[in-house]
Amino acid sequence: MSVPADIAIAYLIQGSFYGHSIYATVYMDAWRKDSAVMVVHHIITLALICFSYAFRYHNVGILVLFLHDINDIQLEFTKLNVYLKCRGGGYFLLNDVLSNMGSVSFSITWFWFRLYWFPLKVLYATCVSSLQSVPNIPFYFFFNTLLFTLLLMNIYWFLFIVVFVVKVLKVKEVNDVREYEEEEGGRAVLREKNNKQDDAGHHNAAPGKHVQNGVTKEKHL
C-alpha cells in the first residue's frame, strides 16, 4: 500500500518533532512533575509513528495525530500567554485574558478529543473493527498496547487539568500546576545561601579565633 504524499510529509514532520522532544525534555526544558511521563510519552509516540508508517497503518496513525495535536496547539498558546502576562516588571491584561480563554478551551478540548473521540473512534477501530475485518491482523497486541498506554497518559494529565481548574477557581490565577512549588525552590536557595555564608565565616575568621554555630569566638591559649 502506497502512502499519500501529504500523510508522508506529516509523518516526517511529526517524527522529527517527537525525536527532538525527547532530547529537549531531558536536556533543555525545566524538569517538572510529569517530565518522566513526558519522556515515556514521546518514546511511545515516536514508536507508533515509525511502526505505523512501516506497516502501513498510516490511516489510523494520522487520525491519532490529529486528535492529539489540536490540544498541543492550545496548550502552547496558553503557556505563552501565562509567561507573557507578567514580564519586564509589568502586567499585561491582554495576555491574562488570552491565557484564561486558552485554559478554558484547552480543558474542554482535552476531554473531548483525547478522552472521548480517541477511545470512541481510534481504540474501537483498532480493537474491535479491525478483528471483524481482518481476524489475524498483524501486530494487533503491539499497537493496541501502545495506544492504550497513550490513553492512560491522557487520563494522568487530565488529573493535572482538574487540579489546575480547581486552583484557578480558588486563587483566580492561571499557573502551570506541573511546575514544582516556588516555596520549595525558595527554601533550597535560602539553605544554599546560608551555607555559603557559613563557609565564608569560617574562611574569614581571624587567626587565633574559631567559629561555633556561626559566632566567632576567641581561643583560650
PDB file of C-alpha atoms in Angstrom:
ATOM      1  CA  MET A   1       0.000   0.000   0.000  1.00  0.00           C
ATOM      2  CA  SER A   2       1.407   3.369  -1.006  1.00  0.00           C
ATOM      3  CA  VAL A   3       1.361   6.277   1.461  1.00  0.00           C
ATOM      4  CA  PRO A   4      -0.091   9.551   0.139  1.00  0.00           C
ATOM      5  CA  ALA A   5       2.451  12.356  -0.102  1.00  0.00           C
ATOM      6  CA  ASP A   6       0.655  14.667   2.340  1.00  0.00           C
ATOM      7  CA  ILE A   7       0.473  11.934   5.004  1.00  0.00           C
ATOM      8  CA  ALA A   8       4.127  11.048   4.410  1.00  0.00           C
ATOM      9  CA  ILE A   9       5.133  14.698   4.919  1.00  0.00           C
ATOM     10  CA  ALA A  10       3.024  14.908   8.075  1.00  0.00           C
ATOM     11  CA  TYR A  11       4.667  11.747   9.395  1.00  0.00           C
ATOM     12  CA  LEU A  12       8.133  13.145   8.647  1.00  0.00           C
ATOM     13  CA  ILE A  13       7.390  16.396  10.496  1.00  0.00           C
ATOM     14  CA  GLN A  14       5.792  14.636  13.452  1.00  0.00           C
ATOM     15  CA  GLY A  15       8.591  12.089  13.740  1.00  0.00           C
ATOM     16  CA  SER A  16      11.190  14.857  13.676  1.00  0.00           C
ATOM     17  CA  PHE A  17       9.290  16.807  16.323  1.00  0.00           C
ATOM     18  CA  TYR A  18       8.962  13.941  18.786  1.00  0.00           C
ATOM     19  CA  GLY A  19      12.542  12.831  18.177  1.00  0.00           C
ATOM     20  CA  HIS A  20      13.722  16.307  19.156  1.00  0.00           C
ATOM     21  CA  SER A  21      11.227  16.489  22.037  1.00  0.00           C
ATOM     22  CA  ILE A  22      12.872  13.515  23.762  1.00  0.00           C
ATOM     23  CA  TYR A  23      16.194  15.366  23.792  1.00  0.00           C
ATOM     24  CA  ALA A  24      14.604  18.708  24.706  1.00  0.00           C
ATOM     25  CA  THR A  25      12.641  17.296  27.653  1.00  0.00           C
ATOM     26  CA  VAL A  26      15.722  15.652  29.160  1.00  0.00           C
ATOM     27  CA  TYR A  27      18.403  18.264  28.476  1.00  0.00           C
ATOM     28  CA  MET A  28      16.736  21.612  27.691  1.00  0.00           C
ATOM     29  CA  ASP A  29      13.386  22.013  29.467  1.00  0.00           C
ATOM     30  CA  ALA A  30      12.862  22.690  33.169  1.00  0.00           C
ATOM     31  CA  TRP A  31      12.240  19.421  34.997  1.00  0.00           C
ATOM     32  CA  ARG A  32       8.587  19.224  36.064  1.00  0.00           C
ATOM     33  CA  LYS A  33       6.454  16.752  37.970  1.00  0.00           C
ATOM     34  CA  ASP A  34       5.412  14.984  34.774  1.00  0.00           C
ATOM     35  CA  SER A  35       8.715  15.150  32.898  1.00  0.00           C
ATOM     36  CA  ALA A  36       9.453  11.432  33.295  1.00  0.00           C
ATOM     37  CA  VAL A  37       5.991  10.570  31.963  1.00  0.00           C
ATOM     38  CA  MET A  38       6.559  13.070  29.150  1.00  0.00           C
ATOM     39  CA  VAL A  39       9.736  11.287  28.051  1.00  0.00           C
ATOM     40  CA  VAL A  40       7.939   7.921  28.004  1.00  0.00           C
ATOM     41  CA  HIS A  41       5.072   9.533  26.049  1.00  0.00           C
ATOM     42  CA  HIS A  42       7.459  10.866  23.404  1.00  0.00           C
ATOM     43  CA  ILE A  43       9.179   7.485  23.034  1.00  0.00           C
ATOM     44  CA  ILE A  44       5.853   5.667  22.637  1.00  0.00           C
ATOM     45  CA  THR A  45       4.568   8.267  20.177  1.00  0.00           C
ATOM     46  CA  LEU A  46       7.740   8.067  18.105  1.00  0.00           C
ATOM     47  CA  ALA A  47       7.459   4.268  18.078  1.00  0.00           C
ATOM     48  CA  LEU A  48       3.830   4.492  16.917  1.00  0.00           C
ATOM     49  CA  ILE A  49       4.786   6.924  14.171  1.00  0.00           C
ATOM     50  CA  CYS A  50       7.646   4.767  12.872  1.00  0.00           C
ATOM     51  CA  PHE A  51       5.926   1.388  13.057  1.00  0.00           C
ATOM     52  CA  SER A  52       2.531   2.567  11.793  1.00  0.00           C
ATOM     53  CA  TYR A  53       4.294   4.056   8.761  1.00  0.00           C
ATOM     54  CA  ALA A  54       6.408   0.950   8.204  1.00  0.00           C
ATOM     55  CA  PHE A  55       3.428  -1.427   8.409  1.00  0.00           C
ATOM     56  CA  ARG A  56       1.077   0.927   6.543  1.00  0.00           C
ATOM     57  CA  TYR A  57      -1.308   1.695   9.402  1.00  0.00           C
ATOM     58  CA  HIS A  58      -0.991   5.368   8.474  1.00  0.00           C
ATOM     59  CA  ASN A  59      -4.750   5.986   8.180  1.00  0.00           C
ATOM     60  CA  VAL A  60      -5.226   5.283  11.879  1.00  0.00           C
ATOM     61  CA  GLY A  61      -1.934   6.978  12.715  1.00  0.00           C
ATOM     62  CA  ILE A  62      -2.857  10.275  11.098  1.00  0.00           C
ATOM     63  CA  LEU A  63      -6.166  10.258  12.997  1.00  0.00           C
ATOM     64  CA  VAL A  64      -4.294   9.756  16.284  1.00  0.00           C
ATOM     65  CA  LEU A  65      -2.020  12.688  15.464  1.00  0.00           C
ATOM     66  CA  PHE A  66      -4.987  14.870  14.539  1.00  0.00           C
ATOM     67  CA  LEU A  67      -6.857  14.178  17.787  1.00  0.00           C
ATOM     68  CA  HIS A  68      -3.790  14.972  19.895  1.00  0.00           C
ATOM     69  CA  ASP A  69      -2.297  17.915  18.013  1.00  0.00           C
ATOM     70  CA  ILE A  70      -5.360  20.117  18.492  1.00  0.00           C
ATOM     71  CA  ASN A  71      -4.726  20.170  22.233  1.00  0.00           C
ATOM     72  CA  ASP A  72      -0.996  20.729  21.840  1.00  0.00           C
ATOM     73  CA  ILE A  73      -1.582  23.936  19.873  1.00  0.00           C
ATOM     74  CA  GLN A  74      -3.923  25.291  22.528  1.00  0.00           C
ATOM     75  CA  LEU A  75      -1.572  24.217  25.324  1.00  0.00           C
ATOM     76  CA  GLU A  76       1.416  26.064  23.875  1.00  0.00           C
ATOM     77  CA  PHE A  77      -0.717  29.136  23.120  1.00  0.00           C
ATOM     78  CA  THR A  78      -1.956  29.227  26.721  1.00  0.00           C
ATOM     79  CA  LYS A  79       1.534  28.696  28.185  1.00  0.00           C
ATOM     80  CA  LEU A  80       2.944  31.556  26.106  1.00  0.00           C
ATOM     81  CA  ASN A  81       0.328  33.960  27.423  1.00  0.00           C
ATOM     82  CA  VAL A  82       0.796  32.744  31.019  1.00  0.00           C
ATOM     83  CA  TYR A  83       4.503  33.599  30.795  1.00  0.00           C
ATOM     84  CA  LEU A  84       3.927  36.866  28.903  1.00  0.00           C
ATOM     85  CA  LYS A  85       1.246  38.370  31.160  1.00  0.00           C
ATOM     86  CA  CYS A  86       3.889  39.413  33.713  1.00  0.00           C
ATOM     87  CA  ARG A  87       7.132  40.461  32.061  1.00  0.00           C
ATOM     88  CA  GLY A  88       9.600  43.291  32.460  1.00  0.00           C
ATOM     89  CA  GLY A  89       8.103  44.204  35.816  1.00  0.00           C
ATOM     90  CA  GLY A  90       4.709  44.986  34.236  1.00  0.00           C
ATOM     91  CA  TYR A  91       1.273  43.398  33.920  1.00  0.00           C
ATOM     92  CA  PHE A  92      -0.410  42.884  30.543  1.00  0.00           C
ATOM     93  CA  LEU A  93      -4.176  42.454  30.618  1.00  0.00           C
ATOM     94  CA  LEU A  94      -4.462  41.118  27.063  1.00  0.00           C
ATOM     95  CA  ASN A  95      -2.168  38.184  27.767  1.00  0.00           C
ATOM     96  CA  ASP A  96      -4.034  37.473  31.007  1.00  0.00           C
ATOM     97  CA  VAL A  97      -7.373  37.366  29.184  1.00  0.00           C
ATOM     98  CA  LEU A  98      -5.947  35.179  26.410  1.00  0.00           C
ATOM     99  CA  SER A  99      -4.435  32.779  28.958  1.00  0.00           C
ATOM    100  CA  ASN A 100      -7.806  32.433  30.701  1.00  0.00           C
ATOM    101  CA  MET A 101      -9.623  31.848  27.411  1.00  0.00           C
ATOM    102  CA  GLY A 102      -6.985  29.372  26.302  1.00  0.00           C
ATOM    103  CA  SER A 103      -7.211  27.494  29.599  1.00  0.00           C
ATOM    104  CA  VAL A 104     -10.966  27.019  29.266  1.00  0.00           C
ATOM    105  CA  SER A 105     -10.712  25.977  25.617  1.00  0.00           C
ATOM    106  CA  PHE A 106      -7.795  23.645  26.307  1.00  0.00           C
ATOM    107  CA  SER A 107      -9.536  21.894  29.218  1.00  0.00           C
ATOM    108  CA  ILE A 108     -12.692  21.249  27.199  1.00  0.00           C
ATOM    109  CA  THR A 109     -10.951  20.048  24.047  1.00  0.00           C
ATOM    110  CA  TRP A 110      -8.597  17.780  26.017  1.00  0.00           C
ATOM    111  CA  PHE A 111     -11.550  15.836  27.371  1.00  0.00           C
ATOM    112  CA  TRP A 112     -13.447  15.961  24.096  1.00  0.00           C
ATOM    113  CA  PHE A 113     -10.696  14.812  21.730  1.00  0.00           C
ATOM    114  CA  ARG A 114      -8.384  12.704  23.907  1.00  0.00           C
ATOM    115  CA  LEU A 115     -10.786  11.088  26.360  1.00  0.00           C
ATOM    116  CA  TYR A 116     -13.934  10.839  24.211  1.00  0.00           C
ATOM    117  CA  TRP A 117     -13.161  10.750  20.493  1.00  0.00           C
ATOM    118  CA  PHE A 118      -9.838   8.933  20.819  1.00  0.00           C
ATOM    119  CA  PRO A 119     -11.301   5.857  22.559  1.00  0.00           C
ATOM    120  CA  LEU A 120     -14.532   6.003  20.556  1.00  0.00           C
ATOM    121  CA  LYS A 121     -13.012   6.326  17.081  1.00  0.00           C
ATOM    122  CA  VAL A 122      -9.441   5.039  17.317  1.00  0.00           C
ATOM    123  CA  LEU A 123      -9.424   2.380  20.029  1.00  0.00           C
ATOM    124  CA  TYR A 124     -12.756   0.927  18.930  1.00  0.00           C
ATOM    125  CA  ALA A 125     -11.468   0.683  15.357  1.00  0.00           C
ATOM    126  CA  THR A 126      -8.139  -0.878  16.332  1.00  0.00           C
ATOM    127  CA  CYS A 127      -9.533  -3.263  18.974  1.00  0.00           C
ATOM    128  CA  VAL A 128     -12.939  -4.299  17.596  1.00  0.00           C
ATOM    129  CA  SER A 129     -13.468  -3.315  13.961  1.00  0.00           C
ATOM    130  CA  SER A 130     -10.008  -4.468  12.901  1.00  0.00           C
ATOM    131  CA  LEU A 131     -10.653  -8.034  14.089  1.00  0.00           C
ATOM    132  CA  GLN A 132     -14.019  -8.092  12.338  1.00  0.00           C
ATOM    133  CA  SER A 133     -12.473  -7.158   9.001  1.00  0.00           C
ATOM    134  CA  VAL A 134      -9.116  -8.946   9.371  1.00  0.00           C
ATOM    135  CA  PRO A 135      -9.268 -11.702  12.047  1.00  0.00           C
ATOM    136  CA  ASN A 136      -5.496 -12.311  12.051  1.00  0.00           C
ATOM    137  CA  ILE A 137      -4.402  -8.695  11.707  1.00  0.00           C
ATOM    138  CA  PRO A 138      -0.623  -8.338  12.217  1.00  0.00           C
ATOM    139  CA  PHE A 139       0.795  -6.657  15.339  1.00  0.00           C
ATOM    140  CA  TYR A 140      -2.640  -6.367  16.930  1.00  0.00           C
ATOM    141  CA  PHE A 141      -1.485  -6.516  20.551  1.00  0.00           C
ATOM    142  CA  PHE A 142       1.645  -4.421  19.951  1.00  0.00           C
ATOM    143  CA  PHE A 143      -0.156  -1.382  18.545  1.00  0.00           C
ATOM    144  CA  ASN A 144      -3.131  -1.583  20.891  1.00  0.00           C
ATOM    145  CA  THR A 145      -0.862  -1.795  23.938  1.00  0.00           C
ATOM    146  CA  LEU A 146       0.887   1.411  22.876  1.00  0.00           C
ATOM    147  CA  LEU A 147      -2.429   3.129  22.129  1.00  0.00           C
ATOM    148  CA  PHE A 148      -3.911   2.149  25.495  1.00  0.00           C
ATOM    149  CA  THR A 149      -0.770   3.452  27.182  1.00  0.00           C
ATOM    150  CA  LEU A 150      -1.383   6.789  25.466  1.00  0.00           C
ATOM    151  CA  LEU A 151      -4.930   6.761  26.809  1.00  0.00           C
ATOM    152  CA  LEU A 152      -3.669   6.174  30.362  1.00  0.00           C
ATOM    153  CA  MET A 153      -1.272   9.099  29.979  1.00  0.00           C
ATOM    154  CA  ASN A 154      -4.113  11.290  28.728  1.00  0.00           C
ATOM    155  CA  ILE A 155      -6.072  10.404  31.869  1.00  0.00           C
ATOM    156  CA  TYR A 156      -2.998  11.128  34.007  1.00  0.00           C
ATOM    157  CA  TRP A 157      -2.596  14.605  32.502  1.00  0.00           C
ATOM    158  CA  PHE A 158      -6.320  15.243  32.755  1.00  0.00           C
ATOM    159  CA  LEU A 159      -5.927  14.954  36.534  1.00  0.00           C
ATOM    160  CA  PHE A 160      -3.449  17.830  36.317  1.00  0.00           C
ATOM    161  CA  ILE A 161      -6.068  19.772  34.366  1.00  0.00           C
ATOM    162  CA  VAL A 162      -8.663  19.146  37.085  1.00  0.00           C
ATOM    163  CA  VAL A 163      -6.215  20.377  39.744  1.00  0.00           C
ATOM    164  CA  PHE A 164      -5.456  23.364  37.533  1.00  0.00           C
ATOM    165  CA  VAL A 165      -9.146  24.256  37.144  1.00  0.00           C
ATOM    166  CA  VAL A 166      -9.745  23.954  40.902  1.00  0.00           C
ATOM    167  CA  LYS A 167      -6.738  26.204  41.553  1.00  0.00           C
ATOM    168  CA  VAL A 168      -7.999  28.804  39.092  1.00  0.00           C
ATOM    169  CA  LEU A 169     -11.449  28.829  40.710  1.00  0.00           C
ATOM    170  CA  LYS A 170      -9.951  29.252  44.186  1.00  0.00           C
ATOM    171  CA  VAL A 171      -6.949  31.504  43.590  1.00  0.00           C
ATOM    172  CA  LYS A 172      -8.152  33.209  40.390  1.00  0.00           C
ATOM    173  CA  GLU A 173      -4.683  32.790  38.881  1.00  0.00           C
ATOM    174  CA  VAL A 174      -3.501  30.776  35.890  1.00  0.00           C
ATOM    175  CA  ASN A 175      -0.234  28.921  36.556  1.00  0.00           C
ATOM    176  CA  ASP A 176       1.332  25.679  35.376  1.00  0.00           C
ATOM    177  CA  VAL A 177       0.464  23.153  38.116  1.00  0.00           C
ATOM    178  CA  ARG A 178       3.103  20.755  36.761  1.00  0.00           C
ATOM    179  CA  GLU A 179       5.895  23.000  37.997  1.00  0.00           C
ATOM    180  CA  TYR A 180       7.323  22.454  41.460  1.00  0.00           C
ATOM    181  CA  GLU A 181       6.218  24.853  44.171  1.00  0.00           C
ATOM    182  CA  GLU A 182       8.206  28.059  44.404  1.00  0.00           C
ATOM    183  CA  GLU A 183       8.361  27.723  48.181  1.00  0.00           C
ATOM    184  CA  GLU A 184      10.378  24.519  47.871  1.00  0.00           C
ATOM    185  CA  GLY A 185      12.758  26.188  45.485  1.00  0.00           C
ATOM    186  CA  GLY A 186      12.934  29.253  47.727  1.00  0.00           C
ATOM    187  CA  ARG A 187      13.836  27.182  50.750  1.00  0.00           C
ATOM    188  CA  ALA A 188      16.552  25.378  48.797  1.00  0.00           C
ATOM    189  CA  VAL A 189      18.035  28.697  47.663  1.00  0.00           C
ATOM    190  CA  LEU A 190      17.898  30.041  51.215  1.00  0.00           C
ATOM    191  CA  ARG A 191      19.673  26.964  52.580  1.00  0.00           C
ATOM    192  CA  GLU A 192      22.352  27.246  49.917  1.00  0.00           C
ATOM    193  CA  LYS A 193      22.798  30.920  50.706  1.00  0.00           C
ATOM    194  CA  ASN A 194      23.147  30.239  54.431  1.00  0.00           C
ATOM    195  CA  ASN A 195      25.688  27.502  53.775  1.00  0.00           C
ATOM    196  CA  LYS A 196      27.773  29.866  51.670  1.00  0.00           C
ATOM    197  CA  GLN A 197      27.627  32.487  54.412  1.00  0.00           C
ATOM    198  CA  ASP A 198      28.762  29.946  56.991  1.00  0.00           C
ATOM    199  CA  ASP A 199      31.642  28.852  54.765  1.00  0.00           C
ATOM    200  CA  ALA A 200      32.627  32.470  54.253  1.00  0.00           C
ATOM    201  CA  GLY A 201      32.548  32.987  58.009  1.00  0.00           C
ATOM    202  CA  HIS A 202      34.937  30.090  58.516  1.00  0.00           C
ATOM    203  CA  HIS A 203      37.379  31.393  55.926  1.00  0.00           C
ATOM    204  CA  ASN A 204      37.213  34.987  57.142  1.00  0.00           C
ATOM    205  CA  ALA A 205      37.744  34.159  60.827  1.00  0.00           C
ATOM    206  CA  ALA A 206      40.879  35.844  62.189  1.00  0.00           C
ATOM    207  CA  PRO A 207      43.866  33.742  63.381  1.00  0.00           C
ATOM    208  CA  GLY A 208      43.548  32.670  66.989  1.00  0.00           C
ATOM    209  CA  LYS A 209      39.761  32.565  66.704  1.00  0.00           C
ATOM    210  CA  HIS A 210      37.319  29.848  65.702  1.00  0.00           C
ATOM    211  CA  VAL A 211      33.695  29.757  64.620  1.00  0.00           C
ATOM    212  CA  GLN A 212      30.973  27.896  66.526  1.00  0.00           C
ATOM    213  CA  ASN A 213      27.324  27.979  65.379  1.00  0.00           C
ATOM    214  CA  GLY A 214      28.024  30.975  63.172  1.00  0.00           C
ATOM    215  CA  VAL A 215      29.546  33.042  66.041  1.00  0.00           C
ATOM    216  CA  THR A 216      33.253  33.898  66.106  1.00  0.00           C
ATOM    217  CA  LYS A 217      34.895  33.220  69.481  1.00  0.00           C
ATOM    218  CA  GLU A 218      38.448  33.745  70.673  1.00  0.00           C
ATOM    219  CA  LYS A 219      40.532  30.714  71.522  1.00  0.00           C
ATOM    220  CA  HIS A 220      41.959  30.452  75.006  1.00  0.00           C
ATOM    221  CA  LEU A 221      45.690  29.890  74.680  1.00  0.00           C
TER     222      LEU A 221
END
